Amino acid sequence: MKPAKTPKEIKNFLESNLWEVQKPGRYTGGELNQVVKDWKEVNTRIALIFPDIYDLGMSNLGIAILYDRLNQRSDVLAERVFAPWEDMESILRASGFPLYSLETKHPLEAFDILGFSLPYETLYTNTLNILDLAGIPLFSKDRTDDHPLIIAGGHATFNPEPMHAFIDAFVIGEGEEVVNEIVDKYQAWKRSGDNRSNLLSELSEIWSIYIPAFYHSYYNSDGTFSHLEKRTKQVSLPIIKRITPILPPPTTRLIVPYIETVHNRISIEIMRGCTRGCRFCQAGMILRPVRERTVQEIVDAIDQALTNTGLEEVGLLSLSSSDYSRILELVTEVNNRFSGRHLTISLPSLRIESFSVDLMDALKDSRRSGYTLAPEAATERLRGFLNKPLSDEQLLDTLKAIYSHGMFNIKLYFMIGLPFETLEDVKGIVDLCKTIYSEGRRIIGRRTQVTASVGTFIPKPHTPFQWFPMDTKEQLQIKQDLLKRNLRGPGFKLTWNSPEDSLLEAFLSRGDRRLSNVIYNAWKMGAKFEAWKEHFRFDLWVEAFSIAGLDPNFYTHRTRLMNESFPWDHINTGIQKEFLMEEYQLSQKGQTRIDCSNQCYGCGILPVFDHLRQENSDVVWKCP
Ligand code: SF4
């Protein structure tokens, strides 16, 4: 085994090589508010890894929150790691230098714990690539007591099975509290001198930690998943997701990048969860119950973050920011408190039903030219299946009000490939955009611009639509061609994903343990940066499936039976499978249900987390 590189060697290496790469600022660290601690002064060293490039990863709020929380402990340090772009990777590989952390330039293998953030499935091959660049065995079973503990969390890990072979421990759900419990267990284990298997046993005692090595999965003769069995009595089954009953104070010491990143703004989460119940939406299901921060807490946090960062934009984040119960009061208060400081407020996810003229007035500023709204489907009929009971009239009234406020840029999110969708519904996207454009021309004139951003429906685990098949490549192609033919000309812009991008996400999201071979094979053949057009190679995945003796269509285009067991059934989000089935059946009848903050439908959240409500008498969730 080669001796590990020292931080000094890595710094020297960077000094000699960074001039050769695009955007050297991705690899240097040293930004305002980064935390650098003395390695000898702390007990536990953690690398927080976002497995895509710096420009994307620096906008990930999850990493920022954990970085802040872990670094508040005097016995812990947390440093950041991102995937190197191909130019930097080539240099690292050619020179035999390992991937390192931005803060102190330690190689990854020197850390105690590596924590990967996996918000989406297309980061899986990058995760393997990072382990490889760090010189750490890819498979959990091949790691020894000397290797770092590899953990992962994020929305994609609500079906952890496709990555089960590579990750030692998954954190299912919210990380703010559990990270400290992991560190405490890790430190006790280190003191004990026990072996790695004992560490995993200890970790499995923590609520929401899933150690795949302690379970075995079985399959039926037709290839469907049968069940998961414990290998050892002590571990839990199911694994109940973690929630924090009250949202902890927002992170305000945000790192300010030197280079341009996707969102260079202060991000404050104002509310977590959503009660709307859109049947395709995984986040809406897995983030329940809804918890809000107070206006005072948010405004104070913005004040501190402005002082700490000097940034001029604040994003008030949630799945549906206009549903925050005091949104108007909040925006008005932010305007009043920070008037004269050139602060731009962005509400990235507005719900048409709760978007009001008053809110628009409050948000008015010189830099905004329009709004983004997400009707998802263009026809009332199809929105009914999705549980988005929004009338065409409501939608048009909102858009007219936006135009009347002088805005000329409208961006609309739609999906194609939805269950029950016909070509008429797809044509409905064209008709709706043209109607909106005509209204824009009438109200605001020639500057009117309508952008249709058309994604593809991908059935996701833990949603009422998890039983549905996904459209085939050919079906999607026909729908996209229809849009491309009909939605063009001055004033219109259409964006879409290639059907193959969506198929990749589809088979990884509802996959089982056998998919880990496919992921490994694909990576071995060169797959990485799947979310980047210039890197994505669908042919590698087809080949990887073939080597593993599996059929990708089995994972994507099959209607799943109501009594079928799913590889993710052992992950308990709090929502009962029966509730999802009920919603699935209602969708088939086109029946909608109103927002559950007005009427509880007994999804299961309250009984599962009842103890938290009992223990925290001041807990306020939007469950009536
Ligand atoms: S328990 Fe009731 S109110 Fe709460 S999220 Fe579930 S359905 Fe909605």
XYZ file of C-alpha atoms and ligand atoms in Angstrom:
632
model
C 0.000 0.000 0.000
C 1.324 3.420 -1.010
C 1.744 5.947 1.845
C -1.081 8.507 1.889
C -0.318 11.936 0.479
C 0.060 14.686 3.054
C -1.876 17.986 2.914
C 1.416 19.717 2.140
C 2.043 17.460 -0.845
C -1.515 18.028 -2.046
C -1.151 21.813 -1.726
C 2.098 21.703 -3.726
C 0.432 19.529 -6.318
C -2.416 22.060 -6.643
C -0.027 24.957 -6.995
C 1.677 23.249 -9.912
C -1.406 21.952 -11.657
C -4.415 24.204 -11.100
C -3.535 26.490 -13.997
C -4.383 23.584 -16.319
C -8.036 23.210 -15.298
C -11.211 25.174 -15.959
C -12.392 27.186 -12.948
C -9.571 26.504 -10.471
C -11.813 28.074 -7.800
C -13.644 24.741 -7.644
C -10.618 23.123 -6.042
C -9.016 25.653 -3.731
C -11.346 26.245 -0.771
C -10.467 29.337 1.262
C -13.836 31.058 0.821
C -15.457 33.421 3.302
C -16.978 31.465 6.237
C -15.269 28.157 5.559
C -14.317 26.483 8.845
C -10.745 25.303 9.246
C -9.894 23.430 12.414
C -6.705 21.923 13.693
C -6.776 18.199 12.917
C -4.885 17.368 16.078
C -7.378 19.227 18.246
C -10.448 17.229 17.268
C -11.532 13.705 17.854
C -13.584 12.972 14.722
C -13.044 14.171 11.151
C -15.892 14.084 8.700
C -15.915 14.768 4.968
C -19.273 15.932 3.616
C -19.455 14.993 -0.025
C -21.726 16.200 -2.768
C -20.964 13.877 -5.690
C -21.180 16.478 -8.421
C -19.100 19.547 -9.177
C -18.578 22.438 -6.783
C -20.781 24.788 -8.834
C -23.804 22.576 -8.082
C -22.862 21.216 -4.704
C -22.308 24.606 -3.123
C -26.016 25.314 -3.575
C -27.043 22.186 -1.697
C -28.673 23.318 1.527
C -28.378 19.890 3.173
C -24.575 19.986 3.014
C -24.541 23.581 4.335
C -26.732 22.632 7.315
C -24.702 19.572 8.291
C -21.414 21.454 7.834
C -22.620 24.142 10.202
C -24.043 21.743 12.794
C -21.048 19.443 12.880
C -18.552 22.262 13.044
C -20.377 23.690 16.071
C -18.949 20.732 18.021
C -15.491 21.362 19.375
C -14.575 17.674 19.110
C -15.503 17.371 15.420
C -14.441 18.910 12.153
C -16.399 18.760 8.925
C -14.868 19.606 5.558
C -16.291 19.694 2.023
C -15.605 17.521 -0.987
C -17.075 17.731 -4.490
C -16.591 15.664 -7.610
C -13.731 16.940 -9.759
C -14.690 17.777 -13.340
C -13.073 15.580 -16.016
C -10.036 17.854 -16.512
C -9.152 17.745 -12.815
C -9.903 14.035 -12.563
C -7.468 13.280 -15.384
C -4.738 15.230 -13.628
C -5.412 13.518 -10.300
C -5.364 10.078 -11.890
C -2.314 10.752 -14.035
C -0.303 12.013 -11.089
C -1.542 9.439 -8.578
C -2.932 12.088 -6.244
C -6.092 11.238 -4.294
C -9.230 13.339 -3.985
C -8.955 15.680 -1.005
C -11.022 18.054 1.135
C -11.240 21.748 0.300
C -10.529 23.086 3.779
C -7.289 21.403 4.817
C -6.421 19.346 1.718
C -6.445 16.042 3.560
C -6.964 12.975 1.388
C -10.362 11.345 1.890
C -8.904 8.187 3.315
C -7.581 10.209 6.279
C -11.117 11.039 7.460
C -13.073 8.967 9.964
C -16.411 9.331 8.223
C -17.380 10.160 4.645
C -20.977 11.364 4.357
C -22.459 11.420 0.856
C -25.479 13.539 -0.011
C -27.646 11.688 -2.552
C -30.647 13.847 -3.411
C -31.103 12.092 -6.777
C -30.204 8.811 -8.393
C -28.041 10.183 -11.183
C -25.282 10.767 -8.607
C -24.703 7.049 -8.000
C -21.854 6.494 -10.446
C -20.152 9.691 -9.270
C -20.282 8.283 -5.737
C -18.341 5.231 -6.897
C -15.947 7.424 -8.824
C -15.200 9.511 -5.742
C -14.517 6.415 -3.640
C -12.198 5.217 -6.372
C -10.409 8.566 -6.598
C -9.954 8.357 -2.834
C -8.416 4.887 -3.057
C -11.171 3.421 -0.861
C -12.669 0.011 -1.774
C -15.990 0.529 -3.554
C -17.740 -2.382 -1.904
C -18.634 -2.116 1.736
C -17.667 -5.767 2.310
C -14.075 -5.074 1.213
C -13.425 -2.289 3.722
C -11.413 -2.864 6.855
C -11.165 -1.185 10.267
C -8.673 1.255 8.731
C -11.065 2.654 6.158
C -13.457 5.537 6.803
C -17.074 4.752 7.550
C -19.153 5.475 4.440
C -22.621 6.862 5.074
C -25.246 8.368 2.762
C -28.491 10.249 3.099
C -30.812 12.338 0.950
C -34.076 11.818 -0.875
C -32.766 9.090 -3.198
C -31.883 6.930 -0.205
C -35.563 6.443 0.583
C -34.935 3.483 -1.701
C -31.427 2.583 -0.570
C -31.303 -0.849 -2.194
C -29.594 -0.079 -5.524
C -26.637 1.391 -3.567
C -26.706 -1.177 -0.751
C -23.392 -2.776 -1.752
C -21.374 0.440 -1.559
C -22.688 2.270 1.498
C -21.988 1.080 5.066
C -24.868 2.950 6.684
C -27.784 4.946 5.310
C -29.458 7.774 7.194
C -33.123 7.668 6.280
C -34.733 11.078 6.660
C -33.606 14.298 8.268
C -29.979 14.572 9.294
C -29.807 17.470 11.756
C -30.107 15.433 14.938
C -28.890 12.048 13.848
C -25.439 13.279 12.763
C -24.552 13.965 16.368
C -25.732 10.531 17.453
C -23.597 8.946 14.733
C -20.555 10.886 15.924
C -21.172 9.881 19.561
C -21.424 6.205 18.627
C -18.357 6.484 16.420
C -16.297 8.033 19.205
C -17.387 5.389 21.718
C -16.497 2.671 19.214
C -13.077 4.177 18.595
C -12.401 4.264 22.327
C -13.476 0.645 22.665
C -11.011 -0.623 20.051
C -13.690 -2.954 18.643
C -13.822 -4.039 15.016
C -15.796 -2.466 12.182
C -18.640 -4.927 12.415
C -19.256 -3.827 16.013
C -19.352 -0.218 14.860
C -22.086 -1.102 12.379
C -24.020 -2.956 15.100
C -23.802 0.068 17.348
C -24.960 2.373 14.569
C -27.911 0.124 13.757
C -29.317 0.958 17.203
C -29.846 4.573 16.170
C -33.352 5.421 15.006
C -33.382 5.763 11.173
C -30.020 4.146 10.463
C -30.131 1.320 7.946
C -27.149 -1.005 7.623
C -27.782 -3.081 4.491
C -25.219 -5.745 5.451
C -27.523 -6.850 8.292
C -30.341 -7.827 5.920
C -30.799 -10.293 3.128
C -33.226 -9.820 0.257
C -35.238 -12.560 -1.450
C -36.911 -12.678 -4.858
C -39.815 -14.594 -6.383
C -39.374 -16.932 -9.343
C -40.850 -14.285 -11.678
C -38.051 -11.907 -10.664
C -40.170 -9.654 -8.481
C -38.967 -8.761 -5.008
C -40.232 -11.063 -2.255
C -39.017 -9.791 1.108
C -36.138 -8.585 3.225
C -34.994 -10.656 6.166
C -32.828 -9.660 9.108
C -29.513 -11.500 9.400
C -29.309 -10.609 13.055
C -32.089 -10.295 15.632
C -31.027 -6.960 17.095
C -31.682 -4.785 14.038
C -34.954 -3.004 13.275
C -37.367 -3.818 10.512
C -38.903 -1.579 9.235
C -36.582 1.405 9.391
C -38.563 4.450 10.413
C -37.402 7.708 8.835
C -35.970 10.420 11.046
C -37.700 13.753 11.559
C -36.914 16.688 13.772
C -40.163 17.606 15.537
C -39.256 21.300 15.504
C -37.044 22.722 12.784
C -33.703 23.788 14.286
C -32.512 27.390 13.761
C -31.563 28.083 10.119
C -27.918 28.063 9.104
C -26.716 31.635 8.668
C -22.944 31.228 8.325
C -23.088 30.251 4.689
C -19.903 29.880 2.697
C -19.559 32.497 -0.057
C -18.011 30.991 -3.209
C -15.414 32.858 -5.262
C -16.814 31.510 -8.495
C -20.300 31.522 -9.926
C -22.481 28.723 -8.597
C -26.028 27.654 -9.439
C -27.540 29.751 -6.654
C -25.343 32.346 -5.080
C -27.835 33.456 -2.460
C -28.842 33.137 1.155
C -31.096 30.093 1.367
C -33.502 29.896 4.286
C -35.921 27.015 4.550
C -39.168 28.555 5.760
C -41.225 25.378 5.925
C -40.611 21.640 5.516
C -43.181 19.259 4.059
C -46.354 19.795 2.056
C -49.986 18.902 2.669
C -51.209 19.205 -0.920
C -50.867 15.514 -1.704
C -49.853 15.606 -5.386
C -49.800 11.922 -6.235
C -46.621 11.931 -8.321
C -44.546 13.946 -5.856
C -42.092 12.006 -3.721
C -40.920 15.006 -1.703
C -44.535 15.806 -0.797
C -44.904 12.340 0.691
C -41.550 11.738 2.350
C -41.188 15.154 4.003
C -44.400 15.072 6.045
C -45.417 16.385 8.542
C -45.418 20.083 7.661
C -43.371 22.209 10.037
C -43.025 25.959 9.717
C -40.529 28.427 11.102
C -41.834 31.622 12.633
C -41.640 34.914 10.749
C -39.427 36.311 13.506
C -36.971 33.422 13.285
C -36.724 33.713 9.500
C -36.250 37.472 9.480
C -33.603 37.312 12.215
C -31.816 34.572 10.282
C -31.792 36.697 7.113
C -30.348 39.588 9.116
C -27.527 37.437 10.474
C -26.862 35.812 7.103
C -26.656 39.216 5.399
C -24.086 40.331 7.942
C -22.152 37.077 7.591
C -22.126 36.878 3.796
C -22.804 40.242 2.170
C -25.016 38.497 -0.403
C -27.931 40.386 -1.938
C -30.469 37.681 -2.685
C -32.466 35.563 -0.294
C -34.311 32.393 -1.316
C -37.263 31.575 0.954
C -37.330 27.867 0.359
C -39.873 25.118 0.781
C -41.682 22.672 -1.475
C -44.366 25.292 -1.977
C -43.325 28.627 -0.501
C -46.614 30.423 -1.143
C -48.321 27.817 1.080
C -46.376 29.056 4.109
C -49.237 30.207 6.308
C -47.827 33.723 6.891
C -46.116 34.281 3.566
C -47.512 37.763 2.991
C -46.538 38.884 6.481
C -43.077 37.376 5.976
C -42.384 39.068 2.641
C -43.722 42.393 3.940
C -41.562 42.136 7.053
C -38.450 41.302 4.991
C -39.146 44.310 2.740
C -39.600 46.621 5.721
C -36.647 45.409 7.714
C -34.155 45.387 4.853
C -35.376 48.305 2.756
C -32.464 50.139 1.204
C -30.229 47.057 1.240
C -30.975 46.023 -2.357
C -32.200 42.629 -1.242
C -33.932 40.454 -3.827
C -36.405 37.924 -2.494
C -36.903 34.757 -4.470
C -39.697 32.284 -3.858
C -38.572 29.451 -6.104
C -41.640 27.260 -5.727
C -44.945 29.038 -5.981
C -48.244 27.247 -5.858
C -50.774 28.763 -8.248
C -53.654 28.222 -5.815
C -51.949 30.220 -3.062
C -50.285 32.864 -5.223
C -52.085 36.161 -4.716
C -52.054 39.674 -6.082
C -51.088 40.926 -2.617
C -48.100 38.604 -2.590
C -47.089 39.819 -6.024
C -47.314 43.422 -4.837
C -45.119 42.583 -1.874
C -42.570 40.826 -4.096
C -42.378 43.623 -6.606
C -38.832 44.703 -7.308
C -37.027 46.104 -10.276
C -34.986 43.012 -11.023
C -37.867 40.570 -11.504
C -39.229 40.099 -15.016
C -41.597 37.199 -14.416
C -42.611 34.142 -12.462
C -42.322 30.380 -12.670
C -45.418 28.306 -12.018
C -46.001 24.562 -12.110
C -49.404 23.469 -13.407
C -47.727 20.054 -14.186
C -50.541 19.109 -16.582
C -52.265 21.372 -19.080
C -55.779 19.982 -18.837
C -58.129 20.048 -15.871
C -58.951 16.396 -16.501
C -55.328 15.290 -16.113
C -54.692 17.552 -13.132
C -57.568 15.752 -11.426
C -55.713 12.428 -11.679
C -52.634 14.058 -10.169
C -54.634 15.565 -7.300
C -53.966 19.093 -8.447
C -57.482 20.477 -8.379
C -56.728 23.689 -10.222
C -59.218 25.041 -12.767
C -58.194 26.538 -16.101
C -59.948 29.711 -15.002
C -57.842 29.975 -11.812
C -54.686 29.405 -13.821
C -55.526 32.053 -16.405
C -56.645 34.562 -13.786
C -53.282 34.180 -12.023
C -51.394 34.682 -15.266
C -53.444 37.718 -16.231
C -52.675 39.217 -12.821
C -48.961 38.575 -13.371
C -49.044 40.312 -16.754
C -51.019 43.176 -15.268
C -48.137 43.679 -12.831
C -45.822 44.369 -15.743
C -44.178 40.936 -15.815
C -43.576 39.528 -19.278
C -41.630 36.318 -18.647
C -43.701 33.289 -17.712
C -42.121 29.900 -17.160
C -44.377 26.895 -16.751
C -43.410 23.427 -15.601
C -45.244 20.508 -17.193
C -44.767 16.785 -17.251
C -45.424 14.314 -20.029
C -45.750 10.565 -19.701
C -48.280 10.942 -16.885
C -50.711 8.116 -16.124
C -54.022 8.533 -18.011
C -52.417 11.032 -20.400
C -53.538 11.142 -24.031
C -52.045 13.007 -26.965
C -54.872 15.507 -26.481
C -53.461 16.315 -23.029
C -50.019 16.846 -24.562
C -51.549 19.056 -27.220
C -53.172 20.861 -24.282
C -49.694 22.128 -23.309
C -49.401 23.793 -26.715
C -52.913 25.258 -26.515
C -52.433 26.537 -22.986
C -49.094 28.183 -23.792
C -50.655 29.854 -26.851
C -53.617 31.125 -24.826
C -51.266 32.501 -22.187
C -49.127 34.117 -24.856
C -52.171 35.803 -26.406
C -53.187 37.142 -23.005
C -49.645 38.402 -22.499
C -49.654 40.135 -25.878
C -53.001 41.723 -25.067
C -51.945 42.953 -21.627
C -48.225 43.664 -21.866
C -47.413 43.596 -25.565
C -44.591 42.289 -27.706
C -42.147 41.469 -24.919
C -44.261 38.482 -23.824
C -42.230 35.325 -23.431
C -43.664 31.916 -22.511
C -41.281 29.099 -21.619
C -42.613 25.567 -21.300
C -40.239 23.383 -19.364
C -41.477 19.881 -20.010
C -40.131 17.116 -17.806
C -40.976 13.448 -17.878
C -43.030 11.687 -15.244
C -40.943 9.109 -13.394
C -42.837 6.892 -10.934
C -41.130 7.218 -7.571
C -41.088 4.986 -4.487
C -43.366 5.949 -1.572
C -45.856 7.790 -3.805
C -49.397 6.830 -4.866
C -48.036 6.542 -8.420
C -45.366 3.963 -7.504
C -47.466 1.215 -9.127
C -47.662 2.857 -12.554
C -45.449 1.986 -15.511
C -43.366 4.705 -17.070
C -43.844 5.624 -20.731
C -41.487 3.933 -23.169
C -38.856 5.833 -25.085
C -41.014 5.636 -28.233
C -44.114 7.001 -26.459
C -42.116 9.872 -25.007
C -40.535 10.620 -28.350
C -43.964 10.973 -30.015
C -45.111 13.377 -27.299
C -41.938 15.439 -27.436
C -42.103 15.619 -31.236
C -45.653 16.922 -31.015
C -44.484 19.689 -28.684
C -41.438 20.539 -30.781
C -43.540 20.806 -33.945
C -46.240 22.969 -32.418
C -44.627 25.074 -29.739
C -42.177 27.263 -31.607
C -41.850 30.727 -32.982
C -41.189 34.128 -31.475
C -42.316 34.400 -27.861
C -42.079 30.658 -27.130
C -39.351 28.561 -25.656
C -39.525 24.833 -25.039
C -37.126 22.802 -22.941
C -37.203 19.046 -22.377
C -35.072 16.116 -21.173
C -34.022 13.297 -23.397
C -36.199 10.210 -22.786
C -33.024 8.264 -22.028
C -32.083 10.568 -19.109
C -35.491 9.909 -17.607
C -35.268 6.154 -18.173
C -32.002 6.010 -16.251
C -33.544 7.800 -13.290
C -36.586 5.545 -13.568
C -34.831 2.212 -13.290
C -32.517 3.385 -10.554
C -35.310 4.877 -8.448
C -37.485 1.741 -8.278
C -34.608 -0.713 -8.373
C -33.660 -3.511 -6.011
C -30.350 -4.849 -4.708
C -29.512 -6.448 -8.033
C -29.102 -2.954 -9.488
C -25.865 -2.472 -7.565
C -24.175 -4.767 -10.108
C -25.586 -2.671 -12.920
C -24.334 0.551 -11.322
C -20.908 -0.994 -10.786
C -20.721 -2.328 -14.364
C -21.805 1.007 -15.800
C -19.216 2.880 -13.728
C -16.503 0.380 -14.693
C -17.257 1.066 -18.358
C -16.933 4.806 -17.790
C -20.382 6.027 -16.729
C -20.316 9.160 -14.566
C -21.842 12.647 -14.453
C -25.143 11.171 -15.649
C -26.909 14.486 -15.109
C -24.620 16.128 -17.688
C -25.561 15.792 -21.367
C -21.951 15.744 -22.511
C -21.151 12.768 -20.279
C -24.338 10.722 -20.233
C -24.018 7.437 -22.202
C -27.217 5.415 -22.202
C -25.523 2.656 -24.226
C -23.241 1.938 -21.248
C -26.284 1.312 -19.075
C -27.867 -0.992 -21.637
C -24.617 -2.952 -21.686
C -24.390 -2.902 -17.873
C -27.888 -4.393 -17.586
C -26.996 -7.059 -20.106
C -23.802 -8.024 -18.214
C -25.836 -8.291 -14.992
C -28.427 -10.463 -16.795
C -31.249 -8.013 -16.033
C -33.867 -6.328 -18.180
C -34.253 -2.555 -17.642
C -37.852 -2.689 -18.909
C -38.738 -4.887 -15.944
C -37.973 -1.937 -13.669
C -39.592 0.786 -15.720
C -42.453 -0.290 -17.980
C -44.326 -2.836 -15.895
C -47.597 -2.082 -14.078
C -46.904 -3.349 -10.581
C -49.543 -5.483 -8.933
C -51.353 -4.101 -5.909
C -50.133 -6.966 -3.749
C -46.535 -6.735 -4.969
C -43.863 -6.232 -2.326
C -41.446 -3.462 -3.116
C -37.716 -3.401 -2.369
C -38.272 -0.148 -0.438
C -41.192 -1.354 1.686
C -38.914 -1.712 4.721
C -38.385 2.058 4.726
C -41.221 3.550 6.731
C -41.819 7.186 5.820
C -44.677 7.376 8.302
C -47.180 7.083 5.463
C -48.909 3.716 5.327
C -48.862 1.731 2.085
C -52.655 1.390 2.407
C -52.968 5.167 2.215
C -50.873 5.244 -0.955
C -53.047 2.462 -2.418
C -56.196 4.398 -1.594
C -54.783 7.438 -3.354
C -53.753 5.290 -6.331
C -57.288 3.971 -6.591
C -58.815 7.443 -6.246
C -56.528 8.658 -9.012
C -57.922 6.002 -11.325
C -61.361 7.469 -10.773
C -60.034 11.005 -11.279
C -61.097 11.934 -7.750
C -59.245 14.632 -5.871
C -58.783 15.290 -2.185
C -58.396 18.743 -0.741
C -55.274 19.867 1.071
C -54.978 17.713 4.179
C -54.235 20.661 6.454
C -57.997 21.248 6.246
C -59.013 17.642 6.654
C -56.835 14.756 7.789
C -57.008 11.577 5.697
C -55.081 9.479 8.182
C -51.956 8.940 6.076
C -50.196 7.408 9.078
C -47.854 10.240 10.051
C -49.588 11.084 13.305
C -49.585 7.626 14.919
C -46.001 6.884 13.787
C -44.647 10.115 15.260
C -47.129 10.477 18.089
C -44.350 10.108 20.669
C -42.684 13.246 19.293
C -45.854 15.264 19.711
C -46.196 13.961 23.253
C -42.583 14.725 24.138
C -42.674 18.206 22.599
C -45.799 19.888 23.831
C -45.037 23.039 21.811
C -44.797 21.125 18.545
C -47.006 22.628 15.839
C -47.516 20.590 12.700
C -50.053 21.468 10.043
C -51.965 18.275 10.767
C -55.406 19.282 12.079
S -51.639 12.920 9.294
Fe -53.400 13.792 8.183
S -53.022 15.995 8.117
Fe -51.085 15.015 8.733
S -49.970 14.759 6.804
Fe -51.145 12.865 7.114
S -53.120 13.165 6.054
Fe -52.128 15.166 6.263
